[in-house]
Backbone as numpy.savetxt, mean C-alpha at the origin, in Angstrom:
# Nx Ny Nz CAx CAy CAz Cx Cy Cz
13.60 9.45 8.06 14.23 8.54 7.14 15.71 8.83 7.09
16.51 7.80 6.89 17.94 7.97 6.83 18.48 7.20 5.64
19.47 7.73 4.95 20.11 7.03 3.87 21.51 6.66 4.30
21.95 5.41 4.02 23.24 4.91 4.42 24.05 4.57 3.18
25.32 5.00 3.12 26.18 4.67 2.01 27.22 3.63 2.38
27.65 3.57 3.65 28.70 2.66 4.06 28.17 1.68 5.08
28.91 0.62 5.30 28.49 -0.39 6.28 28.63 0.16 7.67
27.60 -0.02 8.49 27.62 0.41 9.88 27.34 -0.78 10.76
27.17 -0.51 12.02 26.85 -1.61 12.93 25.46 -2.11 12.64
25.27 -3.40 12.85 23.98 -4.02 12.50 22.94 -3.60 13.49
21.80 -3.21 12.96 20.66 -2.84 13.80 19.50 -3.72 13.39
19.00 -4.48 14.31 17.94 -5.42 13.95 16.59 -4.85 14.32
15.69 -4.97 13.41 14.31 -4.54 13.65 13.38 -5.69 13.30
12.27 -5.74 13.96 11.19 -6.62 13.51 9.98 -5.77 13.27
9.13 -6.20 12.42 7.96 -5.40 12.08 6.83 -5.77 12.99
6.18 -4.73 13.57 5.09 -5.04 14.48 3.83 -4.39 14.00
2.77 -5.16 14.07 1.50 -4.60 13.58 0.35 -5.35 14.19
-0.60 -4.63 14.69 -1.90 -5.24 15.00 -2.90 -4.49 14.16
-3.52 -5.14 13.24 -4.50 -4.46 12.43 -5.78 -5.26 12.43
-6.85 -4.58 12.63 -8.13 -5.28 12.64 -8.93 -4.83 11.44
-9.47 -5.78 10.75 -10.23 -5.42 9.56 -11.55 -4.80 9.97
-11.93 -3.73 9.30 -13.25 -3.22 9.48 -14.22 -4.11 8.75
-15.44 -4.23 9.29 -16.40 -5.08 8.61 -17.79 -4.55 8.79
-18.69 -5.09 8.01 -20.10 -4.78 8.16 -20.49 -3.42 7.74
-19.76 -2.81 6.83 -20.18 -1.50 6.38 -21.29 -1.65 5.36
-22.27 -0.79 5.46 -23.38 -0.85 4.51 -23.00 -0.15 3.24
-23.52 -0.66 2.14 -23.29 0.00 0.87 -24.27 1.15 0.72
-23.86 2.19 0.04 -24.72 3.33 -0.24 -24.52 3.72 -1.68
-25.56 4.29 -2.29 -25.44 4.66 -3.68 -24.55 5.87 -3.83
-23.73 5.89 -4.88 -22.89 7.04 -5.11 -22.13 6.87 -6.39
-21.54 8.00 -6.88 -20.80 7.97 -8.12 -19.86 9.13 -8.18
-18.67 8.89 -8.75 -17.68 9.94 -8.90 -17.72 10.56 -10.29
-18.38 9.96 -11.23 -18.40 10.49 -12.57 -19.81 10.41 -13.11
-20.06 11.08 -14.25 -21.36 11.00 -14.88 -21.58 9.58 -15.37
-22.85 9.19 -15.50 -23.24 7.88 -16.00 -22.76 6.75 -15.11
-22.67 6.99 -13.84 -22.29 5.91 -12.93 -23.43 5.60 -11.99
-24.65 5.73 -12.48 -25.81 5.50 -11.63 -25.93 4.09 -11.15
-25.24 3.15 -11.82 -25.35 1.77 -11.38 -24.28 1.40 -10.37
-23.49 2.36 -9.90 -22.55 2.08 -8.83 -23.31 1.96 -7.51
-22.88 1.05 -6.69 -23.47 0.95 -5.36 -22.41 1.12 -4.32
-22.73 1.91 -3.29 -21.74 2.19 -2.27 -22.03 1.35 -0.99
-21.42 1.38 -0.73 -21.63 0.81 0.53 -21.64 2.04 1.45
-18.82 0.47 14.97 -17.91 0.79 15.31 -18.08 -0.21 16.60
-10.65 -7.46 37.65 -11.21 -8.58 38.47 -11.00 -8.12 39.83
-12.10 -7.59 39.74 -11.75 -7.12 41.06 -12.39 -8.05 42.06
-11.72 -8.32 43.17 -12.31 -9.17 44.22 -13.12 -8.27 45.13
-14.40 -8.56 45.27 -15.16 -7.75 46.19 -15.27 -8.54 47.48
-14.97 -7.90 48.57 -14.94 -8.60 49.85 -16.29 -8.43 50.51
-17.04 -9.55 50.53 -18.34 -9.52 51.18 -18.19 -10.15 52.57
-19.04 -9.80 53.47 -18.97 -10.34 54.82 -18.56 -9.28 55.80
-18.59 -9.61 57.02 -18.32 -8.64 58.05 -17.05 -8.99 58.77
-16.46 -8.00 59.43 -15.27 -8.22 60.25 -15.72 -8.65 61.63
-15.19 -9.81 62.06 -15.58 -10.30 63.36 -14.54 -9.93 64.40
-14.08 -10.91 65.16 -13.13 -10.60 66.22 -11.77 -10.35 65.62
-10.88 -9.73 66.41 -9.57 -9.36 65.94 -8.77 -10.58 65.52
-8.89 -11.68 66.26 -8.13 -12.88 65.92 -8.55 -13.42 64.57
-9.88 -13.37 64.30 -10.38 -13.83 63.01 -9.88 -12.94 61.88
-9.82 -11.65 62.15 -9.36 -10.70 61.14 -7.92 -10.97 60.75
-7.07 -11.26 61.78 -5.67 -11.54 61.48 -5.54 -12.78 60.59
-6.36 -13.81 60.91 -6.31 -15.02 60.11 -6.71 -14.73 58.67
-7.78 -13.96 58.54 -8.25 -13.63 57.20 -7.21 -12.87 56.41
-6.50 -11.95 57.07 -5.48 -11.16 56.38 -4.36 -12.04 55.86
-4.01 -13.11 56.66 -2.94 -14.00 56.24 -3.35 -14.82 55.02
-4.64 -15.20 55.00 -5.10 -16.06 53.93 -5.62 -15.30 52.72
-5.89 -14.04 52.90 -6.52 -13.26 51.84 -5.60 -13.13 50.63
-6.14 -13.35 49.44 -5.36 -13.18 48.22 -5.19 -11.70 47.94
-4.14 -11.35 47.27 -3.92 -9.93 46.95 -5.09 -9.37 46.17
-5.43 -8.14 46.47 -6.53 -7.48 45.78 -6.15 -7.22 44.34
-7.17 -7.28 43.46 -6.90 -7.02 42.06 -6.47 -5.59 41.84
-6.74 -4.72 42.82 -6.28 -3.34 42.68 -4.77 -3.27 42.66
-4.12 -4.29 43.27 -2.67 -4.28 43.30 -2.07 -4.87 42.02
-2.92 -5.49 41.22 -2.43 -6.08 39.99 -2.42 -5.03 38.90
-1.37 -4.98 38.17 -1.29 -4.04 37.06 -1.69 -4.78 35.79
-2.71 -4.30 35.17 -3.19 -4.94 33.95 -2.20 -4.70 32.84
-1.65 -5.75 32.33 -0.62 -5.60 31.30 -1.25 -5.60 29.91
-0.67 -4.79 29.04 -1.14 -4.72 27.68 -0.61 -5.91 26.89
-1.38 -6.33 25.89 -0.94 -7.43 25.06 0.25 -7.02 24.23
1.17 -7.95 24.08 2.33 -7.69 23.24 1.89 -7.67 21.78
2.40 -6.74 20.99 2.01 -6.70 19.58 2.51 -7.93 18.84
1.70 -8.37 17.88 2.09 -9.50 17.05 3.20 -9.07 16.11
4.25 -9.87 16.04 5.37 -9.53 15.17 5.11 -10.08 13.78
5.10 -9.20 12.79 4.84 -9.59 11.41 5.90 -8.99 10.52
6.47 -9.81 9.65 7.37 -9.30 8.63 6.60 -9.24 7.32
6.52 -8.05 6.76 5.75 -7.84 5.53 6.55 -8.37 4.35
6.48 -9.67 4.12 7.14 -10.26 2.97 6.41 -9.81 1.70
7.10 -9.12 0.78 6.41 -8.62 -0.42 5.74 -9.72 -1.22
6.26 -10.95 -1.15 5.67 -12.04 -1.92 4.46 -12.65 -1.24
4.19 -12.26 0.00 3.10 -12.89 0.75 2.22 -11.86 1.43
1.94 -10.76 0.74 1.20 -9.69 1.38 -0.30 -9.88 1.35
-0.81 -10.86 0.63 -2.25 -11.05 0.60 -2.65 -11.98 -0.52
-3.92 -12.22 -0.62 -4.43 -13.14 -1.62 -4.76 -12.43 -2.92
-5.09 -13.21 -3.92 -5.54 -12.66 -5.20 -7.03 -12.93 -5.36
-7.78 -11.89 -5.71 -9.22 -12.03 -5.89 -9.62 -11.47 -7.25
-10.70 -12.01 -7.76 -11.27 -11.48 -8.99 -12.23 -10.34 -8.64
-12.07 -9.24 -9.33 -12.93 -8.09 -9.08 -14.37 -8.42 -9.46
-15.32 -8.02 -8.62 -16.72 -8.22 -8.93 -17.20 -7.19 -9.94
-18.45 -7.33 -10.35 -19.04 -6.38 -11.29 -20.01 -5.45 -10.59
-19.98 -5.47 -9.27 -20.72 -4.51 -8.45 -20.05 -4.47 -7.09
-20.36 -3.47 -6.31 -19.74 -3.36 -4.99 -20.24 -4.50 -4.10
-19.30 -5.17 -3.42 -19.65 -6.33 -2.61 -19.21 -6.21 -1.16
-18.54 -5.12 -0.80 -17.99 -4.95 0.54 -17.04 -6.09 0.90
-16.25 -6.54 -0.06 -15.25 -7.58 0.15 -13.87 -6.91 0.19
-13.56 -6.29 1.32 -12.31 -5.56 1.46 -11.19 -6.50 1.90
-9.97 -6.13 1.58 -8.80 -6.82 2.14 -7.67 -5.82 2.34
-6.79 -6.13 3.29 -5.72 -5.19 3.64 -4.52 -5.29 2.73
-4.32 -6.44 2.11 -3.21 -6.62 1.19 -3.59 -7.62 0.13
-2.87 -7.61 -0.98 -3.16 -8.55 -2.03 -3.46 -7.87 -3.35
-4.15 -8.60 -4.23 -4.39 -8.13 -5.59 -5.80 -8.44 -6.05
-6.41 -7.47 -6.74 -7.66 -7.69 -7.47 -7.34 -7.70 -8.96
-7.92 -8.66 -9.68 -7.75 -8.72 -11.13 -9.13 -8.66 -11.78
-9.16 -8.19 -13.03 -10.44 -8.12 -13.72 -10.28 -7.68 -15.16
-11.41 -7.38 -15.79 -11.42 -6.95 -17.17 -11.28 -8.08 -18.16
-11.22 -7.71 -19.43 -11.06 -8.66 -20.53 -9.93 -8.20 -21.44
-9.37 -9.13 -22.18 -8.30 -8.78 -23.12 -8.86 -7.87 -24.20
-8.44 -6.62 -24.16 -8.92 -5.63 -25.12 -7.72 -4.87 -25.68
-7.94 -4.23 -26.80 -6.89 -3.39 -27.38 -7.50 -2.03 -27.69
-6.63 -1.11 -28.07 -7.09 0.23 -28.46 -7.94 0.87 -27.37
-7.43 0.84 -26.16 -8.11 1.43 -25.01 -7.25 2.56 -24.45
-7.89 3.49 -23.79 -7.19 4.57 -23.12 -7.97 4.98 -21.87
-7.27 5.60 -20.92 -7.93 6.13 -19.73 -8.54 7.48 -20.07
-9.80 7.64 -19.74 -10.45 8.94 -19.93 -10.26 9.79 -18.70
-11.21 9.73 -17.77 -11.12 10.48 -16.52 -10.64 9.59 -15.38
-9.95 10.21 -14.42 -9.64 9.56 -13.15 -10.20 10.47 -12.08
-11.19 10.01 -11.34 -11.88 10.87 -10.38 -11.76 10.33 -8.96
-11.72 11.25 -8.02 -11.62 10.93 -6.60 -12.83 11.49 -5.88
-13.42 10.69 -4.99 -14.56 11.15 -4.22 -14.44 10.73 -2.77
-14.94 11.56 -1.88 -14.92 11.28 -0.44 -16.33 10.94 0.01
-16.51 9.77 0.58 -17.80 9.32 1.08 -17.73 9.17 2.60
-18.85 8.90 3.22 -18.90 8.86 4.68 -17.99 7.78 5.25
-17.93 6.61 4.62 -17.19 5.49 5.17 -15.97 5.10 4.35
-15.77 5.69 3.19 -14.64 5.32 2.35 -14.31 6.45 1.38
-13.14 6.32 0.76 -12.77 7.18 -0.36 -12.73 6.34 -1.62
-12.98 6.98 -2.76 -13.12 6.22 -4.00 -12.29 6.85 -5.12
-11.64 5.97 -5.89 -11.02 6.35 -7.15 -11.74 5.62 -8.28
-12.08 6.34 -9.35 -12.76 5.76 -10.50 -11.95 6.05 -11.76
-11.62 5.00 -12.49 -10.94 5.13 -13.77 -11.94 4.83 -14.88
-12.15 5.78 -15.78 -13.02 5.58 -16.94 -12.18 5.09 -18.12
-12.66 4.07 -18.81 -11.94 3.52 -19.96 -12.68 3.86 -21.26
-11.91 4.38 -22.23 -12.49 4.81 -23.51 -11.78 4.15 -24.68
-12.43 4.22 -25.84 -11.78 3.81 -27.08 -10.61 4.74 -27.36
-9.52 4.16 -27.82 -8.37 4.98 -28.19 -8.46 5.41 -29.64
-8.40 6.70 -29.83 -8.33 7.28 -31.17 -7.14 8.24 -31.14
-6.24 8.17 -32.12 -5.08 9.05 -32.11 -5.46 10.52 -31.93
-4.81 11.14 -30.97 -4.96 12.57 -30.71 -6.30 12.96 -30.11
-7.14 11.99 -29.74 -8.41 12.34 -29.10 -8.93 11.18 -28.27
-9.97 11.46 -27.49 -10.60 10.44 -26.66 -11.86 9.93 -27.34
-11.94 8.60 -27.51 -13.10 8.02 -28.18 -14.26 7.79 -27.22
-15.22 7.02 -27.69 -16.39 6.71 -26.89 -16.02 5.78 -25.73
-16.83 5.79 -24.66 -16.54 4.89 -23.53 -16.56 3.43 -23.98
-15.63 2.64 -23.44 -15.63 1.19 -23.71 -16.79 0.56 -22.92
-17.22 -0.62 -23.36 -18.31 -1.30 -22.67 -17.79 -2.12 -21.48
-16.57 -2.67 -21.62 -15.97 -3.51 -20.59 -14.53 -3.07 -20.40
-14.03 -3.02 -19.16 -12.63 -2.63 -18.96 -11.67 -3.63 -19.60
-10.52 -3.14 -20.04 -9.46 -4.04 -20.47 -8.84 -4.69 -19.24
-8.03 -5.72 -19.45 -7.45 -6.48 -18.34 -6.68 -5.56 -17.40
-6.87 -5.79 -16.09 -6.19 -4.94 -15.11 -5.85 -5.72 -13.86
-4.87 -5.20 -13.13 -4.51 -5.67 -11.80 -4.37 -4.45 -10.90
-4.85 -4.57 -9.66 -4.65 -3.52 -8.65 -4.07 -4.22 -7.43
-2.84 -3.85 -7.07 -2.10 -4.54 -6.02 -1.78 -3.57 -4.88
-2.01 -4.02 -3.64 -1.63 -3.23 -2.46 -0.20 -3.60 -2.09
0.68 -2.61 -2.06 2.08 -2.81 -1.69 2.40 -2.08 -0.40
3.55 -2.41 0.17 3.97 -1.83 1.45 5.30 -1.13 1.32
5.55 -0.21 2.24 6.84 0.50 2.36 7.30 1.10 1.03
6.65 2.09 0.48 5.52 2.78 1.06 4.20 2.10 0.71
3.19 2.34 1.55 1.86 1.81 1.29 1.29 2.47 0.04
0.89 1.66 -0.91 0.36 2.21 -2.17 -0.46 1.16 -2.90
-1.32 1.64 -3.81 -2.04 0.79 -4.74 -1.41 0.96 -6.11
-1.02 -0.15 -6.72 -0.39 -0.11 -8.03 -1.38 -0.66 -9.05
-1.72 0.17 -10.05 -2.62 -0.20 -11.12 -1.80 -0.58 -12.35
-2.07 -1.75 -12.90 -1.46 -2.17 -14.16 -2.58 -2.50 -15.14
-2.67 -1.73 -16.23 -3.75 -1.89 -17.20 -3.14 -2.28 -18.54
-3.63 -3.38 -19.11 -3.12 -3.86 -20.38 -4.02 -3.43 -21.54
-3.42 -3.41 -22.73 -4.18 -3.07 -23.93 -4.42 -1.59 -24.11
-3.65 -0.76 -23.43 -3.83 0.69 -23.56 -2.82 1.25 -24.56
-3.29 2.16 -25.38 -2.47 2.72 -26.45 -2.06 4.16 -26.19
-2.43 4.70 -25.06 -2.05 6.09 -24.77 -1.76 6.22 -23.28
-0.66 6.88 -22.96 -0.32 7.15 -21.57 -1.06 8.39 -21.10
-1.64 8.36 -19.90 -2.23 9.59 -19.36 -1.12 10.58 -19.03
-1.48 11.81 -18.86 -0.52 12.84 -18.46 -0.75 13.20 -17.00
0.20 13.92 -16.41 0.05 14.34 -15.02 -1.18 15.21 -14.82
-1.58 15.91 -15.87 -2.78 16.76 -15.77 -4.06 15.93 -15.66
-3.98 14.66 -16.05 -5.16 13.79 -15.96 -5.37 13.21 -14.57
-4.38 13.35 -13.69 -4.45 12.74 -12.36 -5.30 13.59 -11.43
-6.02 12.98 -10.51 -6.91 13.75 -9.61 -6.13 14.53 -8.57
-6.73 15.60 -8.10 -6.15 16.39 -7.00 -6.53 15.72 -5.68
-5.53 15.23 -4.96 -5.77 14.50 -3.72 -5.40 15.32 -2.49
-5.36 16.62 -2.65 -4.95 17.51 -1.56 -5.83 17.37 -0.33
-7.12 17.16 -0.52 -8.05 17.07 0.62 -8.40 15.63 1.00
-7.70 14.66 0.42 -8.00 13.26 0.71 -7.53 12.88 2.11
-8.27 11.99 2.75 -7.90 11.53 4.09 -6.99 10.31 4.03
-7.15 9.48 3.01 -6.40 8.23 2.93 -5.34 8.25 1.82
-5.63 8.87 0.71 -4.66 8.97 -0.37 -3.78 10.20 -0.17
-2.51 10.08 -0.52 -1.62 11.25 -0.43 -1.24 11.79 -1.81
-1.06 10.92 -2.79 -0.69 11.36 -4.13 -0.93 10.23 -5.12
-0.90 10.59 -6.39 -1.02 9.60 -7.46 -0.01 9.96 -8.53
0.64 8.96 -9.12 1.69 9.23 -10.09 1.68 8.16 -11.17
2.23 8.51 -12.33 2.38 7.59 -13.45 3.75 6.94 -13.36
3.81 5.63 -13.53 5.08 4.92 -13.51 5.51 4.63 -14.93
6.65 5.13 -15.37 7.10 4.87 -16.74 7.59 3.43 -16.87
7.05 2.69 -17.83 7.48 1.31 -18.05 7.75 1.10 -19.53
8.60 0.12 -19.83 9.03 -0.13 -21.20 8.06 -1.07 -21.88
6.83 -0.62 -22.07 5.79 -1.41 -22.71 4.73 -0.44 -23.23
4.58 -0.38 -24.55 3.67 0.63 -25.12 2.22 0.20 -25.12
1.90 -0.96 -24.53 0.49 -1.36 -24.42 0.04 -1.49 -22.97
0.87 -1.05 -22.04 0.54 -1.15 -20.62 0.72 0.21 -19.95
-0.22 0.54 -19.09 -0.13 1.75 -18.28 -0.07 1.34 -16.81
0.87 1.95 -16.08 0.98 1.66 -14.65 0.86 2.97 -13.86
0.00 2.94 -12.87 -0.23 4.09 -11.99 -0.02 3.65 -10.55
0.36 4.59 -9.70 0.53 4.28 -8.28 -0.21 5.34 -7.46
-1.11 4.89 -6.59 -1.83 5.77 -5.68 -1.28 5.52 -4.28
-0.62 6.53 -3.70 0.05 6.37 -2.42 -0.92 6.65 -1.27
-0.76 5.87 -0.20 -1.71 5.86 0.92 -1.01 6.35 2.18
-1.71 7.15 2.99 -1.09 7.79 4.15 -1.63 7.30 5.49
-2.37 6.19 5.52 -2.88 5.66 6.78 -3.19 4.18 6.60
-3.46 3.49 7.70 -3.79 2.07 7.64 -5.17 1.90 7.02
-5.23 1.15 5.95 -6.47 1.02 5.20 -6.64 -0.40 4.67
-7.85 -0.68 4.23 -8.15 -1.85 3.43 -8.86 -1.38 2.17
-8.88 -2.22 1.14 -9.40 -1.77 -0.15 -10.24 -2.83 -0.82
-11.09 -2.36 -1.72 -11.92 -3.23 -2.54 -11.92 -2.67 -3.96
-11.82 -3.54 -4.95 -11.84 -3.12 -6.35 -12.95 -3.89 -7.07
-13.75 -3.18 -7.86 -14.73 -3.84 -8.71 -14.84 -3.08 -10.01
-15.43 -3.71 -11.00 -15.54 -3.10 -12.32 -16.99 -2.88 -12.68
-17.22 -1.89 -13.51 -18.56 -1.60 -14.02 -18.53 -1.71 -15.55
-19.67 -2.10 -16.12 -19.79 -2.25 -17.57 -20.85 -1.28 -18.10
-20.68 -0.93 -19.36 -21.66 -0.06 -20.04 -21.97 1.22 -19.26
-21.06 2.10 -19.04 -19.71 2.17 -19.59 -18.68 1.50 -18.67
-17.48 1.29 -19.21 -16.42 0.59 -18.49 -15.76 1.49 -17.46
-15.69 0.99 -16.24 -15.04 1.72 -15.16 -14.34 0.73 -14.23
-13.25 1.17 -13.63 -12.57 0.43 -12.57 -12.71 1.26 -11.31
-13.35 0.70 -10.28 -13.68 1.45 -9.07 -12.89 0.88 -7.89
-12.24 1.74 -7.16 -11.48 1.34 -5.96 -12.01 2.10 -4.76
-12.45 1.37 -3.74 -12.88 1.98 -2.48 -11.87 1.65 -1.39
-11.49 2.64 -0.63 -10.50 2.49 0.44 -11.10 3.02 1.73
-10.99 2.25 2.81 -11.49 2.70 4.10 -10.47 2.38 5.19
-10.59 3.08 6.32 -9.63 2.94 7.41 -9.85 1.64 8.17
-8.77 1.12 8.75 -8.86 -0.01 9.67 -8.16 0.40 10.96
-8.67 -0.12 12.08 -8.05 0.16 13.38 -6.67 -0.47 13.43
-5.76 0.23 14.07 -4.40 -0.27 14.18 -3.88 0.01 15.57
-3.31 -1.01 16.23 -2.65 -0.83 17.51 -1.17 -1.10 17.30
-0.34 -0.25 17.86 1.08 -0.39 17.63 1.50 0.33 16.37
2.75 0.20 16.02 3.30 0.91 14.88 4.09 -0.05 13.99
4.09 0.26 12.70 4.97 -0.46 11.80 6.40 0.01 12.05
7.31 -0.91 12.20 8.70 -0.50 12.37 9.31 -0.25 10.99
10.37 0.53 10.93 10.97 0.85 9.63 11.61 -0.37 8.96
11.81 -0.23 7.65 12.56 -1.22 6.88 13.78 -0.51 6.27
14.62 -1.29 5.61 15.82 -0.75 4.97 15.76 -1.08 3.49
15.57 -0.04 2.69 15.39 -0.18 1.25 16.73 -0.10 0.55
17.02 -1.10 -0.30 18.23 -1.07 -1.12 17.83 -0.54 -2.48
18.37 0.60 -2.87 17.83 1.32 -4.01 18.90 2.12 -4.75
18.49 2.64 -5.89 19.36 3.53 -6.66 19.12 4.97 -6.22
19.88 5.88 -6.80 19.62 7.30 -6.62 18.32 7.66 -7.34
17.74 8.80 -6.98 16.52 9.26 -7.62 16.84 9.95 -8.95
15.89 9.85 -9.87 16.01 10.55 -11.14 14.69 11.25 -11.42
14.74 12.28 -12.26 13.51 12.99 -12.62 12.59 12.04 -13.37
11.28 12.15 -13.11 10.36 11.20 -13.74 10.07 11.52 -15.21
10.55 12.65 -15.72 10.38 12.97 -17.14 11.39 12.16 -17.96
10.89 11.37 -18.89 11.78 10.58 -19.72 12.63 9.61 -18.95
12.06 8.99 -17.90 12.86 8.16 -17.00 12.99 6.72 -17.47
12.31 6.32 -18.53 12.31 4.92 -18.93 13.73 4.43 -19.22
14.48 5.20 -20.02 15.82 4.78 -20.37 16.74 4.71 -19.16
16.55 5.63 -18.19 17.42 5.67 -17.02 17.07 4.61 -15.98
15.84 4.16 -15.96 15.44 3.13 -14.98 15.59 1.72 -15.53
15.55 1.58 -16.84 15.59 0.24 -17.42 16.90 -0.47 -17.12
18.02 0.26 -17.14 19.32 -0.35 -16.90 19.44 -1.00 -15.53
19.28 -0.24 -14.43 19.37 -0.86 -13.11 18.27 -1.88 -12.85
17.09 -1.66 -13.42 16.00 -2.61 -13.23 16.37 -3.98 -13.80
16.89 -3.99 -15.02 17.29 -5.24 -15.65 18.48 -5.86 -14.93
19.41 -5.02 -14.45 20.59 -5.54 -13.76 20.20 -6.24 -12.46
19.26 -5.66 -11.72 18.77 -6.31 -10.50 18.13 -7.66 -10.82
17.31 -7.68 -11.86 16.62 -8.92 -12.21 17.59 -10.00 -12.67
18.59 -9.61 -13.45 19.58 -10.57 -13.91 20.36 -11.16 -12.73
20.49 -10.40 -11.65 21.18 -10.88 -10.46 20.29 -11.83 -9.65
19.02 -11.93 -10.01 18.12 -12.84 -9.31 17.21 -12.17 -8.31
17.20 -10.85 -8.24 16.31 -10.16 -7.30 14.86 -10.34 -7.75
13.99 -10.68 -6.80 12.62 -11.03 -7.13 11.61 -9.92 -6.83
12.02 -8.89 -6.13 11.06 -7.86 -5.71 11.44 -6.48 -6.24
12.02 -6.45 -7.42 12.43 -5.18 -8.03 11.19 -4.37 -8.40
11.23 -3.07 -8.14 10.09 -2.22 -8.49 10.55 -0.77 -8.65
9.74 0.00 -9.35 9.95 1.44 -9.46 9.09 2.13 -8.41
9.70 3.06 -7.67 8.99 3.76 -6.60 9.21 5.26 -6.77
8.16 6.03 -6.58 8.27 7.48 -6.67 8.85 8.05 -5.38
9.67 9.07 -5.53 10.28 9.73 -4.37 9.96 11.22 -4.40
10.43 11.94 -3.41 10.09 13.36 -3.26 10.56 14.16 -4.48
9.94 15.32 -4.65 10.33 16.28 -5.70 10.13 15.72 -7.11
9.05 14.96 -7.31 8.70 14.43 -8.63 9.84 13.61 -9.22
10.40 12.74 -8.42 11.46 11.84 -8.86 11.05 10.40 -8.59
11.83 9.47 -9.11 11.60 8.06 -8.82 12.93 7.32 -8.82
12.91 6.06 -8.39 14.12 5.26 -8.30 13.76 3.80 -8.49
14.81 2.97 -8.66 14.63 1.54 -8.77 15.02 0.92 -7.43
14.14 0.12 -6.87 14.40 -0.55 -5.59 14.67 -2.03 -5.84
15.80 -2.52 -5.32 16.12 -3.95 -5.41 15.22 -4.77 -4.50
14.92 -4.22 -3.34 14.08 -4.87 -2.35 14.21 -4.15 -1.03
13.43 -4.56 -0.04 13.60 -3.99 1.29 13.83 -5.08 2.30
14.50 -4.73 3.40 14.95 -5.70 4.39 14.57 -5.22 5.78
14.48 -6.18 6.70 14.04 -5.85 8.05 15.20 -5.61 9.01
16.40 -5.60 8.48 17.55 -5.20 9.30 18.57 -4.51 8.39
19.31 -3.61 8.98 20.37 -2.93 8.24 21.43 -3.93 7.80
21.70 -4.91 8.63 22.72 -5.90 8.32 22.39 -6.64 7.02
21.12 -7.08 6.87 20.73 -7.78 5.66 20.90 -6.90 4.42
20.47 -5.65 4.53 20.58 -4.73 3.40 22.04 -4.49 3.03
22.89 -4.34 4.04 24.31 -4.11 3.77 24.97 -5.32 3.13
24.58 -6.52 3.57 25.14 -7.73 2.98 24.78 -7.83 1.49
23.52 -7.52 1.16 23.11 -7.58 -0.24 23.82 -6.50 -1.05
23.94 -5.33 -0.51 24.63 -4.23 -1.20 26.07 -4.61 -1.49
26.76 -5.16 -0.50 28.15 -5.55 -0.67 28.29 -6.66 -1.72
27.36 -7.61 -1.71 27.41 -8.70 -2.69 27.25 -8.17 -4.11
26.31 -7.23 -4.31 26.11 -6.66 -5.64 27.35 -5.88 -6.09
27.90 -5.09 -5.21 29.08 -4.29 -5.56 30.28 -5.18 -5.87
30.42 -6.27 -5.12 31.53 -7.20 -5.38 31.36 -7.92 -6.71
30.11 -8.05 -7.16 29.84 -8.67 -8.46 29.95 -7.69 -9.61
30.34 -6.44 -9.31 30.53 -5.45 -10.36 29.29 -4.68 -10.76
28.31 -4.59 -9.87 27.09 -3.82 -10.17 27.50 -2.39 -10.50
27.09 -1.89 -11.65 27.64 -0.64 -12.17 26.90 0.62 -11.72
25.84 0.48 -10.96 25.07 1.64 -10.53 25.29 1.89 -9.03
25.28 3.18 -8.65 25.45 3.52 -7.24 24.26 3.01 -6.44
24.54 2.41 -5.30 23.49 1.85 -4.44 23.44 2.59 -3.11
22.24 2.70 -2.58 22.00 3.40 -1.32 21.09 2.53 -0.46
21.20 2.70 0.86 20.29 2.06 1.80 19.51 3.17 2.50
18.19 3.11 2.37 17.32 4.13 2.98 16.44 3.49 4.05
16.48 4.05 5.25 15.56 3.62 6.30 14.24 4.35 6.09
13.15 3.57 6.06 11.87 4.18 5.67 10.72 3.53 6.42
9.73 4.35 6.80 8.53 3.87 7.45 7.46 3.51 6.44
6.38 2.88 6.92 5.32 2.40 6.05 4.70 3.51 5.20
4.50 4.68 5.78 3.81 5.76 5.08 4.73 6.92 4.73
6.03 6.74 4.87 6.98 7.80 4.54 7.08 7.98 3.03
7.27 9.24 2.62 7.60 9.52 1.23 9.09 9.24 1.06
9.48 8.37 0.14 10.90 8.09 -0.04 11.69 9.35 -0.37
12.94 9.38 0.06 13.79 10.57 -0.14 14.22 10.70 -1.60
14.45 11.94 -1.98 15.10 12.24 -3.25 16.61 12.17 -3.00
17.19 11.01 -3.25 18.62 10.80 -3.01 19.37 11.09 -4.30
20.31 12.00 -4.26 21.09 12.35 -5.43 22.41 11.60 -5.44
22.92 11.35 -6.62 24.20 10.66 -6.74 25.35 11.55 -6.26
């Protein structure tokens, strides 16, 4: 990864990806937490026949004979060029109430009901033969303690994002923020690399981000009695590589008490008309505000210059980043 502060020569990149969805996986029973018994789980050659006759016939045949396929070099297919437009990364689906093996590589699952006084109890991670699973338990919120399990999850969205690849959880109607100690240990995970809490200026919403370290597809469904949000992630075959993008972003700040420090640049980007503003975690337990990402350095530099000319009051940086790279801790 590289961070750029000044305008350089334009370097154009296109994003290349061939990804094939995995399909036909069988569900198997399994559970990451107690009381989850109702969860269901779910690889031309031309052959010359005939004989050689007289020499004159052989010469004629040699003149007319088509080149052997052994002389042909089989060419590989060119990778399909895809630009990962953040606004068009996938469809929106409603989460089922049982596992359905309805995976997708990008997009959003929505579910739950409008509820209040909810909190996250446990967040558990499990490794299964064909997928990895994250389970969020939802409980009644009682000040200073965890109440009884809720019967139905409160409203939620789980969105797959790119650069970096991650699942973003947004849960409404929650009255308590989880702590870092509540997050699962993903040290031995094959697909997940880390999970973090995103500070947002809303005391009834909790946002979490689960970062992904390989090409995957995901499925989200909900369970009732007790309330759970279940996410299954499995690998998909990939040919070729994702090319880097250029992220226009702020410097990193410590994630402790970051709401006040992120709200300013976040609002400033939005007021300027930026449509893909987001908070992203970076190395060393830090995070930053991203205006958006671009598929060429030239585009990112043009946007940076336009913001600075309009009097944007925060320092801006351009970071070259791959799909699964951990964003840099860039200091002012």
